[in-house]
mmCIF file of C-alpha atoms in Angstrom:
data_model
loop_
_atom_site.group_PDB
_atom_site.id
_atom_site.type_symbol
_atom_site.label_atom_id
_atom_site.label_comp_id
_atom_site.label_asym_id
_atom_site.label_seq_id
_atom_site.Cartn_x
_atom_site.Cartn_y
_atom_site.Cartn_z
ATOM 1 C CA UNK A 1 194.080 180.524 64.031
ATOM 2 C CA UNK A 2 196.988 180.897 66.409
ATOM 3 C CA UNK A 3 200.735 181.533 65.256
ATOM 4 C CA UNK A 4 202.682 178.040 66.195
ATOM 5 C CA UNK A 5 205.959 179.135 64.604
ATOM 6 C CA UNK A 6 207.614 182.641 64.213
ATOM 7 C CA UNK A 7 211.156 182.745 62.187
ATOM 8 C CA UNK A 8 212.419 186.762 62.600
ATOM 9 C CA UNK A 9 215.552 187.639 60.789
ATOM 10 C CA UNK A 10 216.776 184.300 60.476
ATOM 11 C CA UNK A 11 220.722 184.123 58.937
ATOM 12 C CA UNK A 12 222.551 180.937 59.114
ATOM 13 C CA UNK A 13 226.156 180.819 57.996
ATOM 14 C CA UNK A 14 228.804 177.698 57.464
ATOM 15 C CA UNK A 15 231.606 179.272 57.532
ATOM 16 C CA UNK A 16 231.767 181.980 54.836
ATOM 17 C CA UNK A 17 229.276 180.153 52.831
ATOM 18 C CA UNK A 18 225.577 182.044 54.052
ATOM 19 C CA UNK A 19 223.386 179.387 53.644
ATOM 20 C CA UNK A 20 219.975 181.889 55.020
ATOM 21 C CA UNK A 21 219.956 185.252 54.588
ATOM 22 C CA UNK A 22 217.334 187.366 56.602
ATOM 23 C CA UNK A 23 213.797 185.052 56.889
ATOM 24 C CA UNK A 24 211.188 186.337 58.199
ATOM 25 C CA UNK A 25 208.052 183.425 58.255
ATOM 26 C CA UNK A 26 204.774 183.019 60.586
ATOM 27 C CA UNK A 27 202.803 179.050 60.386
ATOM 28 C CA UNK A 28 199.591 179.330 61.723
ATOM 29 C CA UNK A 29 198.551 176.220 63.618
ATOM 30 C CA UNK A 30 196.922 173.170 60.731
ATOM 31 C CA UNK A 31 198.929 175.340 58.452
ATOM 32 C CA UNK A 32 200.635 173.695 55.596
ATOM 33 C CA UNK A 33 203.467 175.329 54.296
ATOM 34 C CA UNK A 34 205.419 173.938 51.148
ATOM 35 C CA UNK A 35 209.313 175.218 50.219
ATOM 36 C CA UNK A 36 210.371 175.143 46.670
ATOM 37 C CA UNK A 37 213.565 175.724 45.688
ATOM 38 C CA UNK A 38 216.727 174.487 43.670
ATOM 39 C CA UNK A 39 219.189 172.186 45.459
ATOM 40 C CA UNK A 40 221.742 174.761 47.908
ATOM 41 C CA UNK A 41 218.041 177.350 47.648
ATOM 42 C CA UNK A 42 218.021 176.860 52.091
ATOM 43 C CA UNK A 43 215.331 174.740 52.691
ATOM 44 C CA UNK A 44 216.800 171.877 54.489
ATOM 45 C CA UNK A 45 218.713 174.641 56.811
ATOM 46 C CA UNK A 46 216.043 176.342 57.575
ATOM 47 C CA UNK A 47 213.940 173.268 58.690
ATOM 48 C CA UNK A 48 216.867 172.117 60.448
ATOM 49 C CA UNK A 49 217.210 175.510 62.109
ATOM 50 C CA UNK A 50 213.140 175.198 63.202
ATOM 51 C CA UNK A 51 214.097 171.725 64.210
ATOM 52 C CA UNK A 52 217.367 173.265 65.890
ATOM 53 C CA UNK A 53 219.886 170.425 64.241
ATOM 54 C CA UNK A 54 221.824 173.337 62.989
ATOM 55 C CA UNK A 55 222.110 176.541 65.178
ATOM 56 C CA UNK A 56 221.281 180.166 63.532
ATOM 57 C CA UNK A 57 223.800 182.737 62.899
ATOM 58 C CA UNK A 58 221.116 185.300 64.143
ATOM 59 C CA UNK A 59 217.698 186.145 64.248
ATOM 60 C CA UNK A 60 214.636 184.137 66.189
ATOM 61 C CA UNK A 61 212.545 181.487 66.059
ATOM 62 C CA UNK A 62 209.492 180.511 68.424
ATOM 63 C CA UNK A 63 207.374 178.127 69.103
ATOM 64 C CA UNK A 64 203.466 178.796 70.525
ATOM 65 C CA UNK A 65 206.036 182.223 71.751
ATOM 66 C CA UNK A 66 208.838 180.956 73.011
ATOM 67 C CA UNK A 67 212.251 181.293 71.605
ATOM 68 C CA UNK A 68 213.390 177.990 70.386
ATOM 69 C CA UNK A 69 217.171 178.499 70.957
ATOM 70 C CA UNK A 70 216.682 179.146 74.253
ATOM 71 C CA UNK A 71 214.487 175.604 74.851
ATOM 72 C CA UNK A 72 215.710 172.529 76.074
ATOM 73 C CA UNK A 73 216.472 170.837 72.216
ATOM 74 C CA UNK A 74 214.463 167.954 73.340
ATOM 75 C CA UNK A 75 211.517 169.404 74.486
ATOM 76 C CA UNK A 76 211.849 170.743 71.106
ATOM 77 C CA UNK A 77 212.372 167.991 69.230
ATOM 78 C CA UNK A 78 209.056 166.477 71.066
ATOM 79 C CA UNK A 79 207.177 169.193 70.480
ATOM 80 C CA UNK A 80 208.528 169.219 66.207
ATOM 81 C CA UNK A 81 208.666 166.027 64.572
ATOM 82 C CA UNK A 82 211.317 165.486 62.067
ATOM 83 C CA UNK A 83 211.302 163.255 58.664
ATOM 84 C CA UNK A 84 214.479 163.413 56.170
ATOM 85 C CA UNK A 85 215.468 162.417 53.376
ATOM 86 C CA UNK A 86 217.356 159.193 54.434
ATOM 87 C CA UNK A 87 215.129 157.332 56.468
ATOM 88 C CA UNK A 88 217.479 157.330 59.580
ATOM 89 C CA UNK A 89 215.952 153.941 61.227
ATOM 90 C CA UNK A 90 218.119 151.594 63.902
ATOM 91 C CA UNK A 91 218.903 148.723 61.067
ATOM 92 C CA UNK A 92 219.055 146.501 64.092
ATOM 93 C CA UNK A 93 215.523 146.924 65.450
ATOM 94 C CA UNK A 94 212.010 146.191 64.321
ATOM 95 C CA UNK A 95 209.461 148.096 62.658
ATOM 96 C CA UNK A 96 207.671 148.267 65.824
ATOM 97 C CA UNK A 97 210.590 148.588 68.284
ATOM 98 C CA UNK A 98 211.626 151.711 65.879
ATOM 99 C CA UNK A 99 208.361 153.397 66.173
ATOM 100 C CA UNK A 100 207.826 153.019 70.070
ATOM 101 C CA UNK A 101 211.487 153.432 71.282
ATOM 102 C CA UNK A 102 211.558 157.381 71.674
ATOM 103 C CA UNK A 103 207.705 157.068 73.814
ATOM 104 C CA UNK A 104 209.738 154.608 75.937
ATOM 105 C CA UNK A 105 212.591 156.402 76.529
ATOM 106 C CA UNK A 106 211.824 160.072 76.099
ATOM 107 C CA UNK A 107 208.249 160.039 77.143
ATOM 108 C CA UNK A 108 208.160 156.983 79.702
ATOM 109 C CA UNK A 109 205.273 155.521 78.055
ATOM 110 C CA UNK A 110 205.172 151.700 79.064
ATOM 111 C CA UNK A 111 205.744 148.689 76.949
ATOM 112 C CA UNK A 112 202.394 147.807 76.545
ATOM 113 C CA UNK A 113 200.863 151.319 75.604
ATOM 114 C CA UNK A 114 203.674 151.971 73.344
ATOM 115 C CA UNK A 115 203.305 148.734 71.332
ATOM 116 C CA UNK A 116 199.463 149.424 71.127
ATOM 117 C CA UNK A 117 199.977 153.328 70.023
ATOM 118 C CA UNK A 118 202.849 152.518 67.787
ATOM 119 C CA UNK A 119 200.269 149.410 66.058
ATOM 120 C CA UNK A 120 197.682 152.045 65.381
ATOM 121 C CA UNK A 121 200.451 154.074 63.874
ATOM 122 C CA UNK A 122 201.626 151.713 61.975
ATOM 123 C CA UNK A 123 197.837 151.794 60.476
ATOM 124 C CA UNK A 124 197.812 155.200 60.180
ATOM 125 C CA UNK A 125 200.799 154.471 57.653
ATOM 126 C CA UNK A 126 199.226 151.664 56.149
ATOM 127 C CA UNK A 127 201.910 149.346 57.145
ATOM 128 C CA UNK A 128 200.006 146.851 59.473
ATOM 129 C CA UNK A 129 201.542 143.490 59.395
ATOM 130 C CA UNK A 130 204.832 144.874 59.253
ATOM 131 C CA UNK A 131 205.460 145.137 62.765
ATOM 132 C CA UNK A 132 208.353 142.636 63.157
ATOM 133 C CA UNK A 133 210.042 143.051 59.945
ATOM 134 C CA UNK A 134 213.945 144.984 59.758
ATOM 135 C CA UNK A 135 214.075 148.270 57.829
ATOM 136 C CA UNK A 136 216.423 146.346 55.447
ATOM 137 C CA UNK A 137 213.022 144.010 54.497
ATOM 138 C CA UNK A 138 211.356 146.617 53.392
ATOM 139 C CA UNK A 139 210.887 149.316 49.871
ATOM 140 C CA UNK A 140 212.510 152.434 50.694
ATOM 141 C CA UNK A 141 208.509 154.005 50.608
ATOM 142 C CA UNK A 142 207.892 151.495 53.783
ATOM 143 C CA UNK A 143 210.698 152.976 54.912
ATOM 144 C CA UNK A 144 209.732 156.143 54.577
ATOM 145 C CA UNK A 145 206.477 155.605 56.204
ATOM 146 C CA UNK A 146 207.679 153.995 59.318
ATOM 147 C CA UNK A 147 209.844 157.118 59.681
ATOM 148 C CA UNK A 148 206.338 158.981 59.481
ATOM 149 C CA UNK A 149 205.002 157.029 61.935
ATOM 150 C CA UNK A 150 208.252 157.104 64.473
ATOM 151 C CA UNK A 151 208.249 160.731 64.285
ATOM 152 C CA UNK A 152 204.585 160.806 65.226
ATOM 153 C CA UNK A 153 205.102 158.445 68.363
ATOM 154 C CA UNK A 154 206.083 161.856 70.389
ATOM 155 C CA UNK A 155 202.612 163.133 69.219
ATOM 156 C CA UNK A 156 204.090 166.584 68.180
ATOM 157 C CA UNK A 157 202.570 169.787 67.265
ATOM 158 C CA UNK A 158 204.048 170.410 64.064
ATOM 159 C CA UNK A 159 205.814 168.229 61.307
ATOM 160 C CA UNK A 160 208.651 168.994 59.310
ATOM 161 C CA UNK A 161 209.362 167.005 56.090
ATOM 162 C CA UNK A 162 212.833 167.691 54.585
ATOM 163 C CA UNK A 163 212.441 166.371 50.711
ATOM 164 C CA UNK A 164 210.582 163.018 52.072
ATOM 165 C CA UNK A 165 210.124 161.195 48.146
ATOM 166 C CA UNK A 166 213.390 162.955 46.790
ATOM 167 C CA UNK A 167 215.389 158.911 47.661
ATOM 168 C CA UNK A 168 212.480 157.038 46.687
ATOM 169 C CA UNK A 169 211.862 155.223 43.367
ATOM 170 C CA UNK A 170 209.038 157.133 41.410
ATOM 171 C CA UNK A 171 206.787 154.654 41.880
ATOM 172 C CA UNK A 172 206.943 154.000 45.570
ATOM 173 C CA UNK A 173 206.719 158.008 45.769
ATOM 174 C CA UNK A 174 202.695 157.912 45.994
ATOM 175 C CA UNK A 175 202.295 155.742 48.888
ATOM 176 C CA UNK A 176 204.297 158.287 51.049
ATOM 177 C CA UNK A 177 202.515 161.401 49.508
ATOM 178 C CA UNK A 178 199.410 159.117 50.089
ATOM 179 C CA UNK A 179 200.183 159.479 54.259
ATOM 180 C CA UNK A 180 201.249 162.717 54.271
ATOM 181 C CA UNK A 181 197.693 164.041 52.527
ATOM 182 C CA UNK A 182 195.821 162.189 55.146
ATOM 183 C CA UNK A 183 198.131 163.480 57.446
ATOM 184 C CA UNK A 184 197.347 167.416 56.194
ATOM 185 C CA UNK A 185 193.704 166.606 56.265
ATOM 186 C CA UNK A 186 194.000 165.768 59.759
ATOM 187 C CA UNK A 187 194.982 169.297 61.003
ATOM 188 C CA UNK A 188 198.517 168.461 61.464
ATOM 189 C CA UNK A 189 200.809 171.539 61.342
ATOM 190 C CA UNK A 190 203.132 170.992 58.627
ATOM 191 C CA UNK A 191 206.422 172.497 56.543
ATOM 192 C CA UNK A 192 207.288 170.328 53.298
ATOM 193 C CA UNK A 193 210.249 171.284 51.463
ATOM 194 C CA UNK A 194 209.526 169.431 48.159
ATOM 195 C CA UNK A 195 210.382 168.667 44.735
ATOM 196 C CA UNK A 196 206.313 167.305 44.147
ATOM 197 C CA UNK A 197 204.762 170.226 42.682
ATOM 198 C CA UNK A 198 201.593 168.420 42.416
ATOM 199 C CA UNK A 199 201.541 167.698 45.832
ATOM 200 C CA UNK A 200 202.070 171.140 46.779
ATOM 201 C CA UNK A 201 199.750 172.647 44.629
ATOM 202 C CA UNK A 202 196.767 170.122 46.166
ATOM 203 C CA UNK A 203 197.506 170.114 49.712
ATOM 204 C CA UNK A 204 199.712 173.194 50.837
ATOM 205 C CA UNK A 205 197.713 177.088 51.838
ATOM 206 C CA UNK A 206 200.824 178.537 50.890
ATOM 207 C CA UNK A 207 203.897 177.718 48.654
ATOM 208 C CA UNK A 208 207.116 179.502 49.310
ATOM 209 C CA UNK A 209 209.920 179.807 46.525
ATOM 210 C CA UNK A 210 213.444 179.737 48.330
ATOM 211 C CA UNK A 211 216.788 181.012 46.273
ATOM 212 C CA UNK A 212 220.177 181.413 47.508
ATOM 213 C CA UNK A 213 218.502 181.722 50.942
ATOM 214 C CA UNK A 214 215.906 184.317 50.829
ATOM 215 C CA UNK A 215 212.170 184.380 50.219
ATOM 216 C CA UNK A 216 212.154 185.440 46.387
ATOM 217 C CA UNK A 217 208.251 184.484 45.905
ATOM 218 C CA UNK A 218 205.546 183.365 48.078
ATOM 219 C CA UNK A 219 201.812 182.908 48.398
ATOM 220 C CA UNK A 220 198.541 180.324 47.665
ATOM 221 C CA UNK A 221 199.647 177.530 45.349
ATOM 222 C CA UNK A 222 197.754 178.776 42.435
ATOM 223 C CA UNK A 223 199.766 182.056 42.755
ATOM 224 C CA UNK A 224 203.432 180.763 42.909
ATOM 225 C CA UNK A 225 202.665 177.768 40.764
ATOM 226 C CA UNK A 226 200.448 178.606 38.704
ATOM 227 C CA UNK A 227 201.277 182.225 37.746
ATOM 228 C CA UNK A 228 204.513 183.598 39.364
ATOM 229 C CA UNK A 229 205.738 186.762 39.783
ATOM 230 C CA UNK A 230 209.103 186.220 39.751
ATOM 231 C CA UNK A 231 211.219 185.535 36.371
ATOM 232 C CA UNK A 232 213.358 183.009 38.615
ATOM 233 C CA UNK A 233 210.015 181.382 39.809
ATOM 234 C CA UNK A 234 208.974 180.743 36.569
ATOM 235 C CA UNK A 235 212.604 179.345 35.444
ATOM 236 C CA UNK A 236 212.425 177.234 38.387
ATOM 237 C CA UNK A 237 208.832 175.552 37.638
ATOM 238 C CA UNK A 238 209.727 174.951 33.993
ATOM 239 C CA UNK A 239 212.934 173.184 34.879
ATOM 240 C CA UNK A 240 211.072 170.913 37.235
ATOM 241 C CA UNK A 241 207.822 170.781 35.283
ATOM 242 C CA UNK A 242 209.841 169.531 32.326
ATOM 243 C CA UNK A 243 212.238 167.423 33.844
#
């Protein structure tokens, strides 16, 4: 299995706060990777950093070998699909008109093969019917889904989910998870930072355990999860197990 991403020494730094401090990560392509952490631990940074929205202090990352910082960030961004937190869609536009505009614009794809792609991603999401409704129409897990789906217009390599269910009522948590699984299952390349320990422990290879911005723990999910290593692991699960 070939290495799709390679993070080398990674620091970032805001200001004098250092957010990362010395990564070192390899994703093999179909790889699913899942961060754990508290809240300030340095996972959205360092998917942000992949993703380059926020510039490293130092060190490398590549993609398929090349050195990301030195890429054209859109070619990037093409290549590494992107789904936060906040949904991020254009109030303004349609379910449909979200999910194709990037092949239209960035890609060139036409009108017609855009609407017909972004339809059958739109039932990869299990949101068919939905095409002409506004984001503000919708639950914030339909939301979240046509996010999923806009991000896989570019068809990109690898997929980067910055704490997808953390806005989302409990109960319309699932349904996202739901994609996401069938997404994993399809080979997709993938990086979850995540709060859903379940989820981790069913679909990730390998669980990583981020604090104050270094790798304190990682391995398969029945290792981290199930019997860490580390005393802060284990303080970690039991606050989130319990909460």
């Amino acid at each position: 299995m070939s290495i799709l991403i390679q993070v080398e020494n990674l620091h970032k730094s805001f200001g004098r706060n250092e957010v990362l401090t010395g990564i070192n990560q390899e994703v093999s392509e179909g790889e699913v990777l899942a961060l754990i952490g508290a809240s300030g631990s340095g996972k959205s940074t360092f998917l942000r950093c992949i993703n380059r929205l926020d510039a490293p202090t130092s060190g490398t990352i590549k993609f398929q070998g090349e050195l990301v910082t030195a890429a054209n960030v859109n070619s990037v961004r093409r290549e590494i699909g992107m789904v936060f937190q906040r949904f991020n869609l254009f109030p303004h536009l349609s379910v449909i008109d979200n999910v194709t505009l990037a092949p239209r614009k960035v890609l060139g794809v036409s009108s017609d093969s855009a609407a017909r792609e972004g339809r059958a991603l739109l039932e990869q999401v299990k949101l068919t019917g939905k095409e002409n409704s506004f984001p503000g129409e919708l639950s914030g897990g339909q939301q979240q889904r046509v996010a999923i789906a806009r991000a896989l217009a570019l068809k990109p390599k690898a997929m980067l989910f910055d704490e997808p269910t953390s806005a989302l009522d409990p109960e319309l948590v699932g349904e996202v998870l739901e994609v996401m699984r069938d997404l994993a299952k399809s080979g997709m390349t993938m990086i979850v930072a995540t709060h859903e320990m379940a989820f981790a422990r069913e679909v990730a290879h390998r669980v990583i355990f981020l604090d104050a911005g270094q790798i304190l723990e990682e391995g398969p999910p029945e290792q981290v999860l199930g019997a860490p290593k580390e005393e802060r692991t284990r303080e970690f699960l039991a606050r989130v197990l319990n909460h």
